[in-house]
XYZ file of C-alpha atoms in Angstrom:
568
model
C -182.282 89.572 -178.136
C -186.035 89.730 -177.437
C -188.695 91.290 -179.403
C -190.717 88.060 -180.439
C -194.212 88.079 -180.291
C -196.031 86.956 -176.970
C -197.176 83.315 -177.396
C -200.426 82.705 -179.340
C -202.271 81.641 -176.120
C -201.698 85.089 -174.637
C -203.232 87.119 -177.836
C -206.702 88.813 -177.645
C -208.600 85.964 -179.355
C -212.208 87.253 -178.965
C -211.222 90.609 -180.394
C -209.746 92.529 -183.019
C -207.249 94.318 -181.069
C -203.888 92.990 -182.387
C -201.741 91.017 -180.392
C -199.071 92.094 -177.459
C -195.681 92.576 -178.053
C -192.746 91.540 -175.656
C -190.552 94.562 -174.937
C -186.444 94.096 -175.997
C -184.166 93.752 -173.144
C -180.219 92.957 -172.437
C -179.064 89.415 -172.958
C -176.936 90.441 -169.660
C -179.625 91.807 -167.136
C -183.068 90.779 -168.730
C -184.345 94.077 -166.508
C -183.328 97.022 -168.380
C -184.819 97.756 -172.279
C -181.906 97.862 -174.936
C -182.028 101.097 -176.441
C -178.597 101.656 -178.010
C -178.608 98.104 -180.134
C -176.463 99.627 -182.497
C -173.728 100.625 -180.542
C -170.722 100.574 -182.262
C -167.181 100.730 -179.860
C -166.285 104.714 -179.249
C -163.590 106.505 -177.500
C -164.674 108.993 -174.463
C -162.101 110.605 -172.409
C -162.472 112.306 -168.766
C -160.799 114.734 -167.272
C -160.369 115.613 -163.601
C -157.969 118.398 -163.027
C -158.496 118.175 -158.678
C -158.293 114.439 -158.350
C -159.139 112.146 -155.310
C -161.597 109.403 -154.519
C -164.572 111.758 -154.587
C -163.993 113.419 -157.761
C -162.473 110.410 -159.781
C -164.494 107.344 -158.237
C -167.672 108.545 -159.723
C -166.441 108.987 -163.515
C -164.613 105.620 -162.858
C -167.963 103.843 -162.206
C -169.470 105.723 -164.843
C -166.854 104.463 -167.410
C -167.030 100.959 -166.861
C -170.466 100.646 -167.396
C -169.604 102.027 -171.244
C -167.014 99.814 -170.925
C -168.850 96.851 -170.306
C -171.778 97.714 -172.759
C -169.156 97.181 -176.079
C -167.681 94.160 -174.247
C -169.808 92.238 -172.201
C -167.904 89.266 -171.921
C -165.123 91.290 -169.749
C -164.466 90.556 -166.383
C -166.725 92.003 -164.305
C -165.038 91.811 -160.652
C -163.419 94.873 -160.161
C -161.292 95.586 -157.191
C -159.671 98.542 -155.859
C -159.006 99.591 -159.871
C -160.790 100.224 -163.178
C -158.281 97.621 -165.341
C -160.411 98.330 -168.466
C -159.737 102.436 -168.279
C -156.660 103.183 -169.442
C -155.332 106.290 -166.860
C -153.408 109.406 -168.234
C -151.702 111.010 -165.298
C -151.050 114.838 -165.317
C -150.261 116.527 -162.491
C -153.081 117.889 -159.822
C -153.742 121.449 -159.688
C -153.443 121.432 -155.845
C -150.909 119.651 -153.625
C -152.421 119.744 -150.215
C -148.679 119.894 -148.662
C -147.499 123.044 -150.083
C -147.279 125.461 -147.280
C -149.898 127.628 -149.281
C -152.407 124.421 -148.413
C -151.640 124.161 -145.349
C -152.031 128.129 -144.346
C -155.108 127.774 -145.984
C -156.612 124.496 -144.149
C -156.099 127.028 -140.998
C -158.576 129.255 -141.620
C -162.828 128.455 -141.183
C -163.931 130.094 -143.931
C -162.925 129.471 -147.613
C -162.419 133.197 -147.994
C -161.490 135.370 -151.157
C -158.044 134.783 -150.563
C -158.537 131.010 -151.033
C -160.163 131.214 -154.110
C -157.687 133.539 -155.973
C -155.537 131.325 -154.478
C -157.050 127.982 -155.914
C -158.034 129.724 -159.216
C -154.497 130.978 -159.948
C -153.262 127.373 -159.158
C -156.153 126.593 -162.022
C -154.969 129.369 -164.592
C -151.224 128.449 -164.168
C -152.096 124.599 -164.616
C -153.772 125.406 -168.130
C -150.297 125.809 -170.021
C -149.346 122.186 -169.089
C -152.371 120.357 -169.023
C -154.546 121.994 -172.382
C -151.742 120.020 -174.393
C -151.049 116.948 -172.927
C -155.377 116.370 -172.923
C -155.384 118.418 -176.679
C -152.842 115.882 -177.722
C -154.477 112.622 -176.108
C -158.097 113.435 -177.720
C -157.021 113.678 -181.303
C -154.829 110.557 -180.449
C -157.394 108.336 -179.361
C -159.862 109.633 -181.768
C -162.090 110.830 -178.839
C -166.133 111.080 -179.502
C -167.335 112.458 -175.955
C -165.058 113.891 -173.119
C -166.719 114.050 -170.109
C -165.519 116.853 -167.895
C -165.438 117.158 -164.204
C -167.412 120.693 -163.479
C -164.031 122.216 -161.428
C -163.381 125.367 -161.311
C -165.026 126.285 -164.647
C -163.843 122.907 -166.570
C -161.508 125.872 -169.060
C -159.144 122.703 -170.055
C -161.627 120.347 -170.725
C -164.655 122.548 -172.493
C -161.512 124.194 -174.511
C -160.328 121.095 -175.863
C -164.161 120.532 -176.955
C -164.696 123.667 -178.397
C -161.254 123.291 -180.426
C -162.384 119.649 -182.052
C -165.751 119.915 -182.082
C -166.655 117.735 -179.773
C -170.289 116.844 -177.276
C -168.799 117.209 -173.509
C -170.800 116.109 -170.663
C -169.912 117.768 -167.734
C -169.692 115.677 -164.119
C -169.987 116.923 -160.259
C -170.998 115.895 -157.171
C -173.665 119.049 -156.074
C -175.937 120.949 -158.016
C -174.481 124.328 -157.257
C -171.581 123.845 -159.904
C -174.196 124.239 -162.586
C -177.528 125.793 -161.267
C -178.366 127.680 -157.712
C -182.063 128.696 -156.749
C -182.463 132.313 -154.941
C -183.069 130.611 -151.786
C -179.851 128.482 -151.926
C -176.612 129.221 -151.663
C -173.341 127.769 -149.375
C -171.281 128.567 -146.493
C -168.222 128.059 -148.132
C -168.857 131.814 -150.009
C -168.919 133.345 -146.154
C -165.506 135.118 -145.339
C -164.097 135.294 -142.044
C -165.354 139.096 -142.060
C -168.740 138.740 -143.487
C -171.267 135.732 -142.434
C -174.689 134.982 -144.274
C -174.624 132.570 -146.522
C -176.118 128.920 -145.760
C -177.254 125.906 -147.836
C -180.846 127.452 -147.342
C -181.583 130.909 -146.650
C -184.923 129.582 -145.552
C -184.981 130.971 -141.815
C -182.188 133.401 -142.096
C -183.073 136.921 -141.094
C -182.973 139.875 -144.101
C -179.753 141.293 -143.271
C -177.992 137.275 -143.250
C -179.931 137.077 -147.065
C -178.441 140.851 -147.631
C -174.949 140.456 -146.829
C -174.943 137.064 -148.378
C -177.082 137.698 -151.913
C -176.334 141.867 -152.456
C -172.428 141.573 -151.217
C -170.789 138.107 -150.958
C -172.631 136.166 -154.192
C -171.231 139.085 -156.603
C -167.612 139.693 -154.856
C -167.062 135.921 -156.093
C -168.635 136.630 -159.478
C -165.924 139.269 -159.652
C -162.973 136.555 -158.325
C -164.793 134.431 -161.246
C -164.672 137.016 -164.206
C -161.206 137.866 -162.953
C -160.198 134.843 -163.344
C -161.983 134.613 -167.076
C -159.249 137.057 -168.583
C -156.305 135.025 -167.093
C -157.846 132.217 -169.022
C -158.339 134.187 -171.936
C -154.639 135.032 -171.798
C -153.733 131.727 -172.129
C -156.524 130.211 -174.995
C -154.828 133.468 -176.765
C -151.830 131.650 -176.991
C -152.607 128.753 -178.298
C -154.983 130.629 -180.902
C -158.279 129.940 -179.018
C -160.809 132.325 -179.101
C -162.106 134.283 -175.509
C -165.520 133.812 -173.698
C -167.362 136.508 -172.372
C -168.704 134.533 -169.476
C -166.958 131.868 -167.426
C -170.209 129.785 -168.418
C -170.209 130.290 -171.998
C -169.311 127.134 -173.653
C -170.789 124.899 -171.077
C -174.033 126.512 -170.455
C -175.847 124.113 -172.903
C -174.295 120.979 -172.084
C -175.672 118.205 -169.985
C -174.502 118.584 -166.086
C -174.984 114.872 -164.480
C -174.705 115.871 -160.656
C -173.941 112.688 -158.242
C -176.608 113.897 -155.872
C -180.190 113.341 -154.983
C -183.190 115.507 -153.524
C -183.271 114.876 -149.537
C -179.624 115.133 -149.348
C -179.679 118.770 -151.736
C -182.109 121.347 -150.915
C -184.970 121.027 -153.913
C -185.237 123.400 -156.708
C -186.659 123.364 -160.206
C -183.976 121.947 -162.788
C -183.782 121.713 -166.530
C -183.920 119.119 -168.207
C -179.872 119.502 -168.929
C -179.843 118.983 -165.662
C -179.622 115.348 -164.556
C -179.351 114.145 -160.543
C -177.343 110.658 -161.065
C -176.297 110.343 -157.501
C -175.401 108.629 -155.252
C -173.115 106.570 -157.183
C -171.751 103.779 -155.233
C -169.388 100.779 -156.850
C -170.505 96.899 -157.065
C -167.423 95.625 -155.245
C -165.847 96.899 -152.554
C -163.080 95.796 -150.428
C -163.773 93.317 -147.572
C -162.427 93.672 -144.007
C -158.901 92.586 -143.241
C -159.056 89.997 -140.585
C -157.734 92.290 -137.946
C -160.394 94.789 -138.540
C -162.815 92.072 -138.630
C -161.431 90.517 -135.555
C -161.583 93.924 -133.537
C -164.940 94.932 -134.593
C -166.669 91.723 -134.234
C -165.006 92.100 -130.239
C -166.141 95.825 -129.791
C -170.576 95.998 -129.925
C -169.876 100.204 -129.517
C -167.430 100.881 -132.281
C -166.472 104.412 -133.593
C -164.933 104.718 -136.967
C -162.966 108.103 -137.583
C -161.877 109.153 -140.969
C -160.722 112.361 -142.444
C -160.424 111.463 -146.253
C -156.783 110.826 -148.165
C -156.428 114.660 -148.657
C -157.349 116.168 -145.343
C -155.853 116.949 -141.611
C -156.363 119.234 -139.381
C -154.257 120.991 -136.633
C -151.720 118.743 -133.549
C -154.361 120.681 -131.043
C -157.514 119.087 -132.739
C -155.926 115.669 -133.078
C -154.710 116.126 -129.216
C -158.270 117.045 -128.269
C -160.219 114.099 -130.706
C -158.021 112.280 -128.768
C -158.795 112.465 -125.698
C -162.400 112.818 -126.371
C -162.066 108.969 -127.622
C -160.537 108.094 -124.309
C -163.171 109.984 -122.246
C -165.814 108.584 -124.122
C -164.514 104.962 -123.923
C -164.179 105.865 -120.143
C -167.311 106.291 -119.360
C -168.542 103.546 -121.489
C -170.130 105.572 -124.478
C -167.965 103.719 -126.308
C -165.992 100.612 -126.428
C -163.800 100.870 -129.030
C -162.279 103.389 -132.132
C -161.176 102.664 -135.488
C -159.220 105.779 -136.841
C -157.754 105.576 -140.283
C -155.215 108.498 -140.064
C -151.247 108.612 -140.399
C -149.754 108.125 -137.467
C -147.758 110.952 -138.659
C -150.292 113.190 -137.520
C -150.239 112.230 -134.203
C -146.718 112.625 -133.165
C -147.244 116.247 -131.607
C -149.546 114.360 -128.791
C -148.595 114.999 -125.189
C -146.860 111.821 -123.476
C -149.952 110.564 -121.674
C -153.159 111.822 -121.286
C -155.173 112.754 -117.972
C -158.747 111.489 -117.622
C -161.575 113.183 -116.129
C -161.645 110.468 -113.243
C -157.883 111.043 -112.881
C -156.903 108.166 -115.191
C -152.937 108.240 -117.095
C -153.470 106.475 -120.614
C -149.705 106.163 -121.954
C -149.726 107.815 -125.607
C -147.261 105.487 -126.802
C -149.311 102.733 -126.614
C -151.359 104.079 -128.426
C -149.197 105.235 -131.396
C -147.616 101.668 -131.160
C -151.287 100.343 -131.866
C -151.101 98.735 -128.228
C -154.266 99.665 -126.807
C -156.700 97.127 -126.585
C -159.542 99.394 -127.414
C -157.760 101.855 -130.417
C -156.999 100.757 -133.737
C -154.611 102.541 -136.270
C -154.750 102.004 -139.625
C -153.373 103.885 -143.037
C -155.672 102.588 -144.607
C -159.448 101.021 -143.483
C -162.023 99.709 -146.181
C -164.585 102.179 -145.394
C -167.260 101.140 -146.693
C -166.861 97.334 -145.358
C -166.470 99.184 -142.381
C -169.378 100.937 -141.490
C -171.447 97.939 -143.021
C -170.354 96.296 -139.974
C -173.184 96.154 -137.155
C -171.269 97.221 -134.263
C -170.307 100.478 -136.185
C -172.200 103.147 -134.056
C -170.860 106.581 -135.109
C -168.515 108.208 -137.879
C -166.187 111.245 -137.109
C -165.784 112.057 -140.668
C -164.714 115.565 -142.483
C -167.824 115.781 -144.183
C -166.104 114.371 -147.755
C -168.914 113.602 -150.332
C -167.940 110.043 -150.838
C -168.114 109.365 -146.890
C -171.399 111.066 -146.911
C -172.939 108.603 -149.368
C -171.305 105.578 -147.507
C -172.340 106.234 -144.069
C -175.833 106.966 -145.544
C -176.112 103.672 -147.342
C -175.363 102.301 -143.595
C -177.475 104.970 -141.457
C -174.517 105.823 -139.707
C -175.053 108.899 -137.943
C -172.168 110.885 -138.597
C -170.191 113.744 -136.113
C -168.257 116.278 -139.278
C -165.765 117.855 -138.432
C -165.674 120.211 -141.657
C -161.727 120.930 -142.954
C -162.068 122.613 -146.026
C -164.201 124.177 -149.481
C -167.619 122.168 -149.678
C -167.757 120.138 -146.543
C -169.296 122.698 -144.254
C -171.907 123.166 -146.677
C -172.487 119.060 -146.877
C -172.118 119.031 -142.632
C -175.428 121.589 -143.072
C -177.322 119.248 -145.792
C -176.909 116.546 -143.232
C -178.102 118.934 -139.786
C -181.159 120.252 -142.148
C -181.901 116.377 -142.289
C -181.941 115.489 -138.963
C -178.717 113.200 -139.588
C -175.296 114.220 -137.998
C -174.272 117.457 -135.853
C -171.270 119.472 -136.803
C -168.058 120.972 -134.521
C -165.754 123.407 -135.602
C -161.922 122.834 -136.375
C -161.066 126.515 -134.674
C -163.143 125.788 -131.601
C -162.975 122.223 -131.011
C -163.854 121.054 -127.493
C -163.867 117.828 -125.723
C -167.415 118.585 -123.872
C -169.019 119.606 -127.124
C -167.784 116.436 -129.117
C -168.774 113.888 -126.125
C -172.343 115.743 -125.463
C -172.560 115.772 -129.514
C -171.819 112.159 -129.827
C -174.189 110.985 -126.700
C -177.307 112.362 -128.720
C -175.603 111.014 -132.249
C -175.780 107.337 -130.723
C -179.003 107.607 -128.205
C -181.494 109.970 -129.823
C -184.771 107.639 -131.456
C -185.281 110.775 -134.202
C -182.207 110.800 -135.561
C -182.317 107.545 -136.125
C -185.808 107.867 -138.135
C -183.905 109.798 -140.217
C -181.210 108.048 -141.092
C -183.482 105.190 -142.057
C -185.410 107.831 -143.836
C -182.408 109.144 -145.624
C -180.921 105.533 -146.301
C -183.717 104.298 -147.891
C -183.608 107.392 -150.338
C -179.809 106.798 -151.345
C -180.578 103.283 -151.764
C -183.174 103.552 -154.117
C -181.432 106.440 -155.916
C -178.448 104.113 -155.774
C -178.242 103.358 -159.085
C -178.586 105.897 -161.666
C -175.494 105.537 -162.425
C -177.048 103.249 -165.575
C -178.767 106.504 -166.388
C -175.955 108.742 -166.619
C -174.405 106.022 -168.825
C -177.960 105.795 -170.844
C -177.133 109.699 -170.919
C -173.717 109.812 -172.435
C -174.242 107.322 -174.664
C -177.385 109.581 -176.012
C -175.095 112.320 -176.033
C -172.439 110.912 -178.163
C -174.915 109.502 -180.782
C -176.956 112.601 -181.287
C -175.601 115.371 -179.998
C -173.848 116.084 -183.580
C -177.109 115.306 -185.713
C -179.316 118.245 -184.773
C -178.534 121.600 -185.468
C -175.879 123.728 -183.894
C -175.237 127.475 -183.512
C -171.971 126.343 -181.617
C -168.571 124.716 -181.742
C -169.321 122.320 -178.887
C -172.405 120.048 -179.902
C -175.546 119.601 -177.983
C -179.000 117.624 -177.571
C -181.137 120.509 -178.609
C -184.455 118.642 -177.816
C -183.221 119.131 -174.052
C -182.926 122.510 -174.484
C -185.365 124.562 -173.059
C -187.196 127.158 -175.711
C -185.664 130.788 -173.837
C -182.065 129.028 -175.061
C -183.507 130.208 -178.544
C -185.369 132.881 -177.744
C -183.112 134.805 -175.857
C -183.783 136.622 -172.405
C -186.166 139.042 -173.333
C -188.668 137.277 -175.316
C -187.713 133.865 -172.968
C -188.514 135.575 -169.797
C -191.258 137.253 -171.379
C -190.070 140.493 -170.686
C -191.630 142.302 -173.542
C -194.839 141.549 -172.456
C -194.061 142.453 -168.813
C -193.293 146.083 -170.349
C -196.273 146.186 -172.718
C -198.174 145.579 -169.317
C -196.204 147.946 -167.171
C -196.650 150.624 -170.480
C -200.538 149.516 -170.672
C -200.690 150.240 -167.037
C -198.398 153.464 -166.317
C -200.988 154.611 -169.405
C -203.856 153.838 -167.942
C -202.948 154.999 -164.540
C -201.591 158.190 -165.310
C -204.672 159.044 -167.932
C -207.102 158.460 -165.140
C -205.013 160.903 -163.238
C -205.259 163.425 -165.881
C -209.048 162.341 -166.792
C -209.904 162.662 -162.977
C -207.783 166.072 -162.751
C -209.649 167.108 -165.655
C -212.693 166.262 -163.764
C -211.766 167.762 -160.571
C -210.587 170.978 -162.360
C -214.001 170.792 -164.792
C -216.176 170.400 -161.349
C -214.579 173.189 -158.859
C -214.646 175.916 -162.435
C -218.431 174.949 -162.564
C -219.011 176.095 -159.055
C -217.132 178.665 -159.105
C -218.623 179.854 -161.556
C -222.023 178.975 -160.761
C -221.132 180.702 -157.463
C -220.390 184.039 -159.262
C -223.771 183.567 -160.803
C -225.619 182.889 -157.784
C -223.913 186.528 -156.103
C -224.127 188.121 -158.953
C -228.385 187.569 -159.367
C -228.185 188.243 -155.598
C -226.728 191.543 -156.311
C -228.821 192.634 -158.811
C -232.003 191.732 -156.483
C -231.216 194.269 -154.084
């Protein structure tokens, strides 16, 4: 370790200023001051009750850093898995090929039949999974859990409240924890009632009505519905109820893998933290036949809708033969779609070209055109590192987001499902990708879409704009570690009003004061009182007045006839 003094030659000599000390650093990265030197090995556990890459990848890269900190001399090349994390599987709460899914992946909207839907599959999973993590904690002796904010995080901040333990709770948007007035997301619009955007910046009163005074509280009312079912079930198992869905989170730190560009700005607290993007050190390199392809094709589009995602035959039919139009007319040269080719079997047996060309689908399927490459599986972000990657048809998945912006892709979404129309908007707001819709997909739009995507000067200014901001934000994931770790040393040494521990010095004061005195409403009445008072006594005071006035004349003016009278 450091900490010596600074040479003798480079002390103050002439003065009586004492001299410099050398600040402590890592033995391992002689960059980053060692704050925890005491650290002593401890047990955190994670939960994600939604799985895939998105949600998982992020905690996984969060781990390993603690990981690494108690044993630095570990191996540090990590491939496609976290070796050092020992996994606990339980089942998802949502199997995207249940024929509830799949009814639901049909719709635009996420309406309020999707979320009863998705937070009855999230009730009904917390019977099974409350034990199996109840059981695991006390097992391994847990300190910390960190808890992916999902649909409430019940399971997770339960098993917290039970034992006593700090949580630190884990998303990839800020919405999960804290919304601004001015903010709010598409994916709370119905197919009935439109209004609500990312930013209700430009919308008109009636689009900030229907979405603030009528769709914002119908989901508060799907959300305290859903409360009691949970209650139901923490009743069995001898847990006692909340009174808000946000009750036993509220004052726990929220580490959100986002950044400012990509999210519309607001004022946070200081539980609060923006950690993202989070990207991995290693990633997988290109197989030689994706090399081999895209080092032969200069005007390469990747297309990738995620491990969890699909959308209708019709779209896949018409994505199709936008591809082959588009490498028709020489917008592009070649495609790269990582899909099942499962989801293509529905295709028509050739398909017709504008110019009257017959491309064979079979050849296709059978990964026989010389321009079109299949693949289960593609190494995405190898992929669009590669220069002659020139768009991205993506679904607008978080994870792809961050990628293609570490790459300045410019990126065509096609959204699917929950938060990806509301990430498709971040990106438009930036300047960075256009959007099409899965219930009116057309060919024209998608090749007129994709010719300003690849040819238009400003939005590539602001990809490099936004890539250098995910860059430099690109690793805070050391932070959120620096976080957690701070968490599980001191959240149980200051005091506590509740059974889940917390840092109170990053509480803000109105936590303790309440809402009245926090909000200073008190004084906001004493002024309203003080000014109803004084308003309506000069009303009185200048009726008074009046009243004083107009008797004086009067009766002055019965004077005046009255000596009149007398005269004559």
């Amino acid at each position: 370790m450091g900490g010596a003094l600074f040479p003798e030659e480079y002390a103050h000599s002439s003065s009586s200023l004492p001299p410099l000390v050398r600040l402590e650093y890592d033995d391992e990265a002689n960059i980053r001051p060692n704050v925890f030197k005491h650290r002593t090995p401890k047990q955190v556990m994670f939960l994600s009750i939604v799985g895939g890459r998105s949600h998982v990848k992020p905690l996984l890269e969060i781990g390993q850093i603690l990981v690494d900190r108690v044993s630095p001399n570990a191996n540090k090349i990590i491939a496609r898995e976290h070796p050092k994390i020992e996994l606990i599987t339980i089942d998802p709460i949502w199997d995207e090929t249940t024929t509830i899914a799949q009814n639901l992946f049909l719709d635009e909207y996420v309406n309020f039949r999707h979320w009863r839907a998705l937070f009855r599959k999230t009730e009904n999973h917390y019977p099974y999974a409350f034990p199996i993590l109840l059981n695991a904690t006390i097992e391994r002796q847990a300190d910390l859990l960190i808890c992916e904010m999902e649909w409430m995080a019940e399971i997770c901040a339960d098993v917290a409240w039970v034992l006593g333990l700090p949580i630190v709770l884990e998303h990839y948007e800020l919405g999960a924890a804290v919304n601004a007035p001015y903010k709010s997301d598409p994916l709370y619009t119905t197919n009935h009632i439109s209004g609500c955007h990312v930013s209700l910046e430009n919308l008109s009163f009636w689009d900030r009505f229907k979405c603030v005074a009528i769709l914002h509280p119908l989901l508060k009312l799907v959300q305290y519905e859903s409360m009691f079912y949970f209650n139901s079930h923490r009743s069995v198992h001898g847990i006692e109820w909340v009174w808000s869905p946000m009750e036993r989170i509220k004052d726990s730190l929220y580490l959100a893998n986002t950044f400012f560009g990509f999210e519309v700005p607001e004022k946070l607290s200081p539980l609060v933290q923006e950690i993202g993007p989070i990207y991995s050190e290693y990633y997988e390199p290109l197989t030689k036949e994706l090399k081999e392809f895209l080092d032969s094709h200069p005007r390469t589009m990747y297309i990738a809708f995620g491990d969890r995602f699909w959308t209708t035959p019709k779209n896949y039919e018409k994505i199709m033969q936008t591809i082959l139009e588009a490498m028709n007319t020489k917008l592009l040269d070649g495609v790269i779609w990582s899909t099942s080719v499962s989801y293509l079997e529905g295709m028509p047996g050739n398909f017709t070209l504008n110019d009257g060309t017959v491309i064979d689908t079979a050849q296709i399927v059978a990964n026989k055109h010389p321009h079109i490459l299949l693949q289960n599986w593609v190494p995405q972000f190898a992929t669009l590192n590669h220069t002659n990657i020139k768009l991205f048809l993506t679904h607008g998945g978080f994870q792809s987001i961050q990628e293609s912006l570490y790459h300045a892709i410019p990126m065509l979404v096609l959204p699917l499902y929950i938060d990806q129309r509301g990430n498709a908007e971040r990106l438009m707001l930036q300047g960075c990708a256009l959007a099409v819709s899965k219930l009116s997909l057309s060919v024209n739009d998608m090749l007129s879409k994709m010719r300003i995507l690849m040819t238009d000067d400003q939005i590539k200014s602001n990809l490099l704009r936004m890539q250098t901001l995910a860059r430099m934000n690109g690793n805070r994931k050391y932070r959120a570690a620096d976080l957690i770790e701070y968490v599980m040393d001191h959240a149980k040494l200051g005091p506590n009003s509740g059974r889940i521990p917390t840092v109170q010095e990053w509480l803000t004061p109105d936590r303790r004061m309440g809402w009245i005195k926090g909000n200073n409403v008190d004084i906001f009445v004493v002024v309203i009182l003080v000014i109803l008072v004084d308003l309506f006594g000069s009303i009185w005071l200048a009726r008074r007045i009046t009243q004083f006035v107009l008797n004086y004349r009067i009766g002055k003016g019965k004077d005046v006839k009255k000596t009149n009278g007398n005269t004559k």
